[in-house]
């Protein structure tokens, strides 16, 4: 998969099997070595036909147009669906903290949390201001790098996760769809874009989760001890929704009903804000398509389907 300098031809090779071709759905670029005839074991190759003396890793990367420090997964053998090379590609896809800000703490913390689920996670912190990238260099570690860039996503291949917090708040609402489309175009199959707004210390955060097809859900998250009512989160709505929190818009109706459910759950306040939030969420679920349950509600989160709160018109 990682050798040779030309793209795979279309159609069948002289073995009668389909050559593997890099497609827009591939998580990373794939390069074609050439037709390989299947051989029974043991395998004997003629010198100079399939394997040749290498001229060095740096030269091979330069010939293929690959960055010198890029992580390149290799799949040895015939590419067949039953070997699931797509799983390899998804596992190798990078994750991004896009627009991490003046300090790299969010990227450092995100890597630590992601590695509790997948120890091989690779994360890139991306910033548009070169000075911020240089200031973050001392915090680089195995699996964490900082790069200068923006919505063009300056990493090779496709990525599994893009987190963009407080990135679009200075943009116009009309610009959001184009940015979403551009970032979604860099997602690996099954990848996710998480775009939203949070306060300075992360107590309140509202984000939209998008996959390659478009927006899927909106999540409201808060440190429950800091909350007077759910509509306090309105000031942290993502750019696509914050100007739509007016009567007649679905997101306004959602927050109104959430406040009413919160008020009705007041008797549970004696058991703590968490129990009150859970009770309010249960009541809200009777009228709104929530996608999560008590396990997430206990964390001060609540997720609703995008189409239920999407802007009208």
mmCIF file of C-alpha atoms in Angstrom:
data_model
loop_
_atom_site.group_PDB
_atom_site.id
_atom_site.type_symbol
_atom_site.label_atom_id
_atom_site.label_comp_id
_atom_site.label_asym_id
_atom_site.label_seq_id
_atom_site.Cartn_x
_atom_site.Cartn_y
_atom_site.Cartn_z
ATOM 1 C CA UNK A 1 0.000 0.000 0.000
ATOM 2 C CA UNK A 2 2.836 2.404 0.721
ATOM 3 C CA UNK A 3 5.129 1.859 -2.233
ATOM 4 C CA UNK A 4 5.257 2.994 -5.833
ATOM 5 C CA UNK A 5 4.552 6.345 -7.356
ATOM 6 C CA UNK A 6 1.491 5.970 -9.564
ATOM 7 C CA UNK A 7 -2.196 5.658 -8.994
ATOM 8 C CA UNK A 8 -3.965 2.369 -9.531
ATOM 9 C CA UNK A 9 -5.513 1.918 -12.968
ATOM 10 C CA UNK A 10 -9.203 1.316 -13.198
ATOM 11 C CA UNK A 11 -10.588 -2.052 -14.221
ATOM 12 C CA UNK A 12 -9.018 -5.438 -13.575
ATOM 13 C CA UNK A 13 -5.360 -6.387 -13.535
ATOM 14 C CA UNK A 14 -3.913 -9.448 -15.253
ATOM 15 C CA UNK A 15 -4.808 -11.661 -12.288
ATOM 16 C CA UNK A 16 -8.506 -11.069 -12.808
ATOM 17 C CA UNK A 17 -8.785 -9.353 -9.421
ATOM 18 C CA UNK A 18 -9.780 -5.750 -8.797
ATOM 19 C CA UNK A 19 -6.794 -3.518 -7.974
ATOM 20 C CA UNK A 20 -7.314 -1.364 -4.883
ATOM 21 C CA UNK A 21 -7.945 2.247 -5.764
ATOM 22 C CA UNK A 22 -7.804 5.287 -3.479
ATOM 23 C CA UNK A 23 -11.254 6.829 -3.304
ATOM 24 C CA UNK A 24 -12.702 9.937 -1.610
ATOM 25 C CA UNK A 25 -13.928 7.631 1.146
ATOM 26 C CA UNK A 26 -10.425 6.393 1.961
ATOM 27 C CA UNK A 27 -9.173 7.569 5.334
ATOM 28 C CA UNK A 28 -5.624 8.047 4.023
ATOM 29 C CA UNK A 29 -4.031 8.239 0.557
ATOM 30 C CA UNK A 30 -3.289 4.805 -0.891
ATOM 31 C CA UNK A 31 -0.626 4.185 -3.532
ATOM 32 C CA UNK A 32 -0.601 1.382 -6.051
ATOM 33 C CA UNK A 33 2.442 -0.925 -6.246
ATOM 34 C CA UNK A 34 1.405 -2.753 -9.370
ATOM 35 C CA UNK A 35 -0.353 -6.011 -10.229
ATOM 36 C CA UNK A 36 0.744 -8.860 -7.953
ATOM 37 C CA UNK A 37 -0.125 -12.382 -8.948
ATOM 38 C CA UNK A 38 -1.389 -14.519 -6.079
ATOM 39 C CA UNK A 39 1.110 -17.260 -5.224
ATOM 40 C CA UNK A 40 0.755 -20.371 -3.085
ATOM 41 C CA UNK A 41 3.088 -20.595 -0.117
ATOM 42 C CA UNK A 42 6.067 -20.639 -0.165
ATOM 43 C CA UNK A 43 6.436 -17.528 -2.331
ATOM 44 C CA UNK A 44 9.379 -16.996 -4.661
ATOM 45 C CA UNK A 45 9.803 -13.680 -6.458
ATOM 46 C CA UNK A 46 12.229 -12.947 -9.254
ATOM 47 C CA UNK A 47 14.781 -10.351 -8.282
ATOM 48 C CA UNK A 48 13.829 -6.863 -9.396
ATOM 49 C CA UNK A 49 10.204 -7.597 -10.193
ATOM 50 C CA UNK A 50 8.316 -6.835 -6.970
ATOM 51 C CA UNK A 51 10.911 -6.067 -4.329
ATOM 52 C CA UNK A 52 13.877 -3.835 -5.044
ATOM 53 C CA UNK A 53 16.643 -2.266 -2.915
ATOM 54 C CA UNK A 54 15.222 0.811 -1.203
ATOM 55 C CA UNK A 55 16.738 4.257 -1.622
ATOM 56 C CA UNK A 56 15.762 5.409 1.832
ATOM 57 C CA UNK A 57 12.621 6.465 3.647
ATOM 58 C CA UNK A 58 13.084 10.189 2.989
ATOM 59 C CA UNK A 59 13.481 9.612 -0.752
ATOM 60 C CA UNK A 60 10.405 7.382 -0.879
ATOM 61 C CA UNK A 61 8.291 9.987 0.911
ATOM 62 C CA UNK A 62 9.544 12.728 -1.407
ATOM 63 C CA UNK A 63 8.755 10.623 -4.475
ATOM 64 C CA UNK A 64 5.207 10.004 -3.254
ATOM 65 C CA UNK A 65 4.657 13.584 -2.112
ATOM 66 C CA UNK A 66 4.219 12.544 1.535
ATOM 67 C CA UNK A 67 5.224 14.792 4.463
ATOM 68 C CA UNK A 68 8.467 13.716 6.096
ATOM 69 C CA UNK A 69 6.856 13.254 9.522
ATOM 70 C CA UNK A 70 3.521 11.769 8.351
ATOM 71 C CA UNK A 71 2.302 8.558 9.984
ATOM 72 C CA UNK A 72 1.913 5.983 7.194
ATOM 73 C CA UNK A 73 0.052 2.730 7.910
ATOM 74 C CA UNK A 74 1.045 -0.263 5.792
ATOM 75 C CA UNK A 75 -1.150 -3.180 4.783
ATOM 76 C CA UNK A 76 0.789 -6.200 3.518
ATOM 77 C CA UNK A 77 -0.962 -8.674 1.264
ATOM 78 C CA UNK A 78 -3.813 -8.642 -1.202
ATOM 79 C CA UNK A 79 -6.426 -6.009 -0.498
ATOM 80 C CA UNK A 80 -9.641 -7.926 0.133
ATOM 81 C CA UNK A 81 -12.795 -6.841 1.990
ATOM 82 C CA UNK A 82 -12.574 -9.794 4.369
ATOM 83 C CA UNK A 83 -9.211 -8.427 5.604
ATOM 84 C CA UNK A 84 -10.969 -5.148 6.508
ATOM 85 C CA UNK A 85 -8.329 -2.620 5.415
ATOM 86 C CA UNK A 86 -10.942 0.082 6.036
ATOM 87 C CA UNK A 87 -10.701 -0.633 9.763
ATOM 88 C CA UNK A 88 -6.935 -0.130 9.602
ATOM 89 C CA UNK A 89 -7.414 3.188 7.860
ATOM 90 C CA UNK A 90 -9.984 4.413 10.360
ATOM 91 C CA UNK A 91 -7.754 3.392 13.271
ATOM 92 C CA UNK A 92 -4.824 5.273 11.738
ATOM 93 C CA UNK A 93 -6.788 8.473 11.071
ATOM 94 C CA UNK A 94 -5.680 11.480 13.095
ATOM 95 C CA UNK A 95 -7.758 13.696 15.369
ATOM 96 C CA UNK A 96 -7.671 17.498 15.476
ATOM 97 C CA UNK A 97 -8.155 20.272 17.996
ATOM 98 C CA UNK A 98 -8.845 23.070 15.516
ATOM 99 C CA UNK A 99 -8.278 26.572 16.893
ATOM 100 C CA UNK A 100 -7.054 25.585 20.365
ATOM 101 C CA UNK A 101 -6.410 29.208 21.296
ATOM 102 C CA UNK A 102 -3.709 31.164 23.100
ATOM 103 C CA UNK A 103 -2.644 28.165 25.212
ATOM 104 C CA UNK A 104 -2.518 24.470 24.241
ATOM 105 C CA UNK A 105 -4.307 23.094 27.309
ATOM 106 C CA UNK A 106 -7.367 21.846 25.450
ATOM 107 C CA UNK A 107 -5.219 19.808 23.049
ATOM 108 C CA UNK A 108 -3.122 18.341 25.868
ATOM 109 C CA UNK A 109 -6.218 17.412 27.865
ATOM 110 C CA UNK A 110 -8.064 16.064 24.820
ATOM 111 C CA UNK A 111 -5.209 13.711 23.989
ATOM 112 C CA UNK A 112 -5.141 12.398 27.553
ATOM 113 C CA UNK A 113 -8.878 11.712 27.506
ATOM 114 C CA UNK A 114 -8.914 10.137 24.057
ATOM 115 C CA UNK A 115 -6.060 7.820 24.970
ATOM 116 C CA UNK A 116 -8.097 6.321 27.782
ATOM 117 C CA UNK A 117 -10.265 4.878 24.984
ATOM 118 C CA UNK A 118 -7.586 4.372 22.315
ATOM 119 C CA UNK A 119 -3.926 4.421 23.472
ATOM 120 C CA UNK A 120 -2.677 4.903 19.881
ATOM 121 C CA UNK A 121 -4.561 8.158 19.332
ATOM 122 C CA UNK A 122 -2.686 10.833 17.375
ATOM 123 C CA UNK A 123 -3.815 14.430 17.851
ATOM 124 C CA UNK A 124 -2.857 17.620 16.046
ATOM 125 C CA UNK A 125 -3.448 21.055 17.524
ATOM 126 C CA UNK A 126 -4.123 23.514 14.691
ATOM 127 C CA UNK A 127 -3.839 27.302 15.018
ATOM 128 C CA UNK A 128 -4.021 30.100 12.476
ATOM 129 C CA UNK A 129 -1.581 32.317 14.391
ATOM 130 C CA UNK A 130 2.058 31.172 14.016
ATOM 131 C CA UNK A 131 3.057 32.642 17.395
ATOM 132 C CA UNK A 132 0.555 30.380 19.158
ATOM 133 C CA UNK A 133 1.939 27.337 17.368
ATOM 134 C CA UNK A 134 5.497 28.182 18.438
ATOM 135 C CA UNK A 135 4.363 28.781 22.029
ATOM 136 C CA UNK A 136 2.781 25.312 22.067
ATOM 137 C CA UNK A 137 5.878 23.458 20.788
ATOM 138 C CA UNK A 138 7.278 22.735 24.292
ATOM 139 C CA UNK A 139 4.098 20.754 25.032
ATOM 140 C CA UNK A 140 4.474 18.373 22.106
ATOM 141 C CA UNK A 141 4.749 14.730 23.074
ATOM 142 C CA UNK A 142 4.376 11.327 21.513
ATOM 143 C CA UNK A 143 1.041 11.459 19.709
ATOM 144 C CA UNK A 144 0.640 15.251 19.958
ATOM 145 C CA UNK A 145 1.908 17.834 17.447
ATOM 146 C CA UNK A 146 1.045 21.478 16.796
ATOM 147 C CA UNK A 147 0.680 22.852 13.274
ATOM 148 C CA UNK A 148 -0.012 26.203 11.642
ATOM 149 C CA UNK A 149 -3.206 26.250 9.610
ATOM 150 C CA UNK A 150 -6.942 26.663 9.519
ATOM 151 C CA UNK A 151 -9.959 25.226 7.748
ATOM 152 C CA UNK A 152 -7.767 23.665 5.063
ATOM 153 C CA UNK A 153 -6.707 21.135 7.776
ATOM 154 C CA UNK A 154 -2.927 20.869 7.166
ATOM 155 C CA UNK A 155 -2.537 17.132 7.808
ATOM 156 C CA UNK A 156 -2.304 14.302 5.275
ATOM 157 C CA UNK A 157 -5.267 12.081 4.559
ATOM 158 C CA UNK A 158 -8.590 12.151 6.338
ATOM 159 C CA UNK A 159 -9.234 12.539 10.034
ATOM 160 C CA UNK A 160 -11.431 10.732 12.539
ATOM 161 C CA UNK A 161 -12.361 13.711 14.702
ATOM 162 C CA UNK A 162 -12.276 17.491 14.385
ATOM 163 C CA UNK A 163 -13.098 19.536 17.461
ATOM 164 C CA UNK A 164 -13.646 23.241 16.781
ATOM 165 C CA UNK A 165 -14.622 25.139 19.925
ATOM 166 C CA UNK A 166 -15.191 28.915 19.781
ATOM 167 C CA UNK A 167 -13.853 29.012 16.214
ATOM 168 C CA UNK A 168 -16.931 30.226 14.320
ATOM 169 C CA UNK A 169 -18.296 32.722 16.815
ATOM 170 C CA UNK A 170 -16.562 35.644 15.022
ATOM 171 C CA UNK A 171 -17.990 34.573 11.659
ATOM 172 C CA UNK A 172 -21.345 35.486 10.139
ATOM 173 C CA UNK A 173 -24.144 32.936 10.342
ATOM 174 C CA UNK A 174 -24.238 32.774 6.552
ATOM 175 C CA UNK A 175 -20.635 31.487 6.508
ATOM 176 C CA UNK A 176 -21.232 28.516 8.786
ATOM 177 C CA UNK A 177 -22.586 26.071 6.194
ATOM 178 C CA UNK A 178 -19.563 26.525 3.911
ATOM 179 C CA UNK A 179 -17.117 25.963 6.785
ATOM 180 C CA UNK A 180 -19.020 22.874 7.899
ATOM 181 C CA UNK A 181 -18.936 21.480 4.369
ATOM 182 C CA UNK A 182 -15.216 22.103 4.020
ATOM 183 C CA UNK A 183 -14.368 20.427 7.312
ATOM 184 C CA UNK A 184 -16.739 17.498 6.735
ATOM 185 C CA UNK A 185 -14.923 16.889 3.475
ATOM 186 C CA UNK A 186 -11.822 15.942 5.473
ATOM 187 C CA UNK A 187 -13.530 13.342 7.653
ATOM 188 C CA UNK A 188 -12.679 9.668 7.410
ATOM 189 C CA UNK A 189 -15.587 7.217 7.097
ATOM 190 C CA UNK A 190 -17.341 7.263 10.449
ATOM 191 C CA UNK A 191 -15.549 10.501 11.382
ATOM 192 C CA UNK A 192 -17.100 13.330 13.361
ATOM 193 C CA UNK A 193 -16.921 17.126 13.419
ATOM 194 C CA UNK A 194 -17.793 18.695 16.782
ATOM 195 C CA UNK A 195 -18.355 22.446 16.430
ATOM 196 C CA UNK A 196 -19.649 24.704 19.165
ATOM 197 C CA UNK A 197 -19.127 27.389 21.774
ATOM 198 C CA UNK A 198 -18.084 27.185 25.410
ATOM 199 C CA UNK A 199 -17.269 29.615 28.191
ATOM 200 C CA UNK A 200 -13.734 30.445 29.216
ATOM 201 C CA UNK A 201 -13.368 27.701 31.821
ATOM 202 C CA UNK A 202 -15.521 25.040 30.211
ATOM 203 C CA UNK A 203 -18.514 25.157 32.566
ATOM 204 C CA UNK A 204 -21.021 25.623 29.749
ATOM 205 C CA UNK A 205 -20.778 24.272 26.231
ATOM 206 C CA UNK A 206 -23.213 23.701 23.365
ATOM 207 C CA UNK A 207 -22.030 21.888 20.253
ATOM 208 C CA UNK A 208 -23.279 20.430 16.988
ATOM 209 C CA UNK A 209 -22.050 16.961 15.984
ATOM 210 C CA UNK A 210 -21.727 16.442 12.227
ATOM 211 C CA UNK A 211 -20.711 13.475 10.120
ATOM 212 C CA UNK A 212 -19.935 13.351 6.415
ATOM 213 C CA UNK A 213 -23.640 13.670 5.567
ATOM 214 C CA UNK A 214 -24.315 16.761 7.699
ATOM 215 C CA UNK A 215 -25.386 17.843 11.197
ATOM 216 C CA UNK A 216 -26.812 15.085 13.373
ATOM 217 C CA UNK A 217 -27.284 16.304 16.955
ATOM 218 C CA UNK A 218 -26.955 19.264 19.307
ATOM 219 C CA UNK A 219 -25.582 18.703 22.813
ATOM 220 C CA UNK A 220 -26.111 20.995 25.793
ATOM 221 C CA UNK A 221 -23.537 20.488 28.543
ATOM 222 C CA UNK A 222 -22.982 22.294 31.827
ATOM 223 C CA UNK A 223 -21.450 22.099 35.246
ATOM 224 C CA UNK A 224 -24.757 21.681 37.023
ATOM 225 C CA UNK A 225 -23.761 23.591 40.131
ATOM 226 C CA UNK A 226 -23.336 26.740 38.030
ATOM 227 C CA UNK A 227 -26.793 26.601 36.437
ATOM 228 C CA UNK A 228 -29.864 28.637 37.403
ATOM 229 C CA UNK A 229 -31.979 27.381 34.496
ATOM 230 C CA UNK A 230 -31.268 25.512 31.246
ATOM 231 C CA UNK A 231 -31.817 28.595 29.099
ATOM 232 C CA UNK A 232 -28.658 30.047 30.675
ATOM 233 C CA UNK A 233 -26.934 27.953 28.016
ATOM 234 C CA UNK A 234 -28.444 30.129 25.270
ATOM 235 C CA UNK A 235 -25.437 32.453 25.341
ATOM 236 C CA UNK A 236 -23.248 29.480 24.364
ATOM 237 C CA UNK A 237 -25.289 28.329 21.390
ATOM 238 C CA UNK A 238 -23.112 27.699 18.310
ATOM 239 C CA UNK A 239 -23.126 30.304 15.575
ATOM 240 C CA UNK A 240 -25.665 28.353 13.501
ATOM 241 C CA UNK A 241 -28.230 28.703 16.304
ATOM 242 C CA UNK A 242 -27.388 31.654 18.539
ATOM 243 C CA UNK A 243 -29.187 34.245 16.395
ATOM 244 C CA UNK A 244 -32.210 31.935 16.121
ATOM 245 C CA UNK A 245 -33.080 31.983 19.810
ATOM 246 C CA UNK A 246 -36.180 34.078 19.162
ATOM 247 C CA UNK A 247 -39.902 33.261 19.275
ATOM 248 C CA UNK A 248 -40.967 31.182 16.311
ATOM 249 C CA UNK A 249 -37.654 29.315 16.005
ATOM 250 C CA UNK A 250 -37.348 25.671 17.145
ATOM 251 C CA UNK A 251 -34.307 26.225 19.366
ATOM 252 C CA UNK A 252 -36.191 28.927 21.270
ATOM 253 C CA UNK A 253 -39.117 26.548 21.813
ATOM 254 C CA UNK A 254 -36.723 23.841 22.968
ATOM 255 C CA UNK A 255 -35.090 26.045 25.598
ATOM 256 C CA UNK A 256 -38.507 27.310 26.705
ATOM 257 C CA UNK A 257 -39.726 23.743 27.252
ATOM 258 C CA UNK A 258 -36.479 22.813 28.966
ATOM 259 C CA UNK A 259 -36.944 25.686 31.422
ATOM 260 C CA UNK A 260 -40.500 24.545 32.111
ATOM 261 C CA UNK A 261 -39.358 20.982 32.742
ATOM 262 C CA UNK A 262 -36.616 22.315 35.033
ATOM 263 C CA UNK A 263 -39.158 24.333 36.990
ATOM 264 C CA UNK A 264 -41.497 21.333 37.292
ATOM 265 C CA UNK A 265 -38.569 19.301 38.632
ATOM 266 C CA UNK A 266 -37.944 21.774 41.466
ATOM 267 C CA UNK A 267 -38.929 19.215 44.175
ATOM 268 C CA UNK A 268 -35.905 17.154 43.110
ATOM 269 C CA UNK A 269 -33.558 20.046 43.955
ATOM 270 C CA UNK A 270 -33.341 18.771 47.523
ATOM 271 C CA UNK A 271 -31.588 15.692 46.085
ATOM 272 C CA UNK A 272 -29.120 17.830 44.161
ATOM 273 C CA UNK A 273 -28.884 19.580 40.801
ATOM 274 C CA UNK A 274 -28.015 16.305 39.082
ATOM 275 C CA UNK A 275 -31.281 14.626 40.069
ATOM 276 C CA UNK A 276 -33.226 17.709 39.065
ATOM 277 C CA UNK A 277 -31.530 17.738 35.638
ATOM 278 C CA UNK A 278 -32.302 14.043 35.123
ATOM 279 C CA UNK A 279 -35.960 14.542 36.046
ATOM 280 C CA UNK A 280 -36.252 17.536 33.725
ATOM 281 C CA UNK A 281 -34.655 15.541 30.893
ATOM 282 C CA UNK A 282 -37.134 12.693 31.357
ATOM 283 C CA UNK A 283 -40.042 15.135 31.088
ATOM 284 C CA UNK A 284 -38.497 16.880 28.076
ATOM 285 C CA UNK A 285 -38.075 13.551 26.282
ATOM 286 C CA UNK A 286 -41.849 13.200 26.075
ATOM 287 C CA UNK A 287 -41.988 15.991 23.473
ATOM 288 C CA UNK A 288 -38.474 16.260 22.027
ATOM 289 C CA UNK A 289 -36.312 13.609 20.275
ATOM 290 C CA UNK A 290 -33.490 13.230 22.775
ATOM 291 C CA UNK A 291 -30.800 10.770 21.745
ATOM 292 C CA UNK A 292 -29.131 10.041 25.079
ATOM 293 C CA UNK A 293 -30.269 8.843 28.495
ATOM 294 C CA UNK A 294 -29.563 8.934 32.235
ATOM 295 C CA UNK A 295 -25.945 7.860 31.835
ATOM 296 C CA UNK A 296 -25.154 11.118 29.996
ATOM 297 C CA UNK A 297 -27.719 13.215 31.825
ATOM 298 C CA UNK A 298 -25.894 12.479 35.070
ATOM 299 C CA UNK A 299 -22.875 14.253 33.567
ATOM 300 C CA UNK A 300 -24.868 17.420 32.967
ATOM 301 C CA UNK A 301 -25.385 16.699 29.265
ATOM 302 C CA UNK A 302 -28.440 16.444 27.057
ATOM 303 C CA UNK A 303 -28.503 15.742 23.316
ATOM 304 C CA UNK A 304 -31.319 16.396 20.859
ATOM 305 C CA UNK A 305 -31.586 15.600 17.164
ATOM 306 C CA UNK A 306 -30.470 18.445 14.920
ATOM 307 C CA UNK A 307 -33.621 18.490 12.800
ATOM 308 C CA UNK A 308 -35.705 19.237 15.892
ATOM 309 C CA UNK A 309 -33.910 22.535 16.587
ATOM 310 C CA UNK A 310 -32.523 23.451 13.168
ATOM 311 C CA UNK A 311 -33.181 27.010 11.951
ATOM 312 C CA UNK A 312 -36.244 27.643 9.846
ATOM 313 C CA UNK A 313 -35.723 29.048 6.401
#
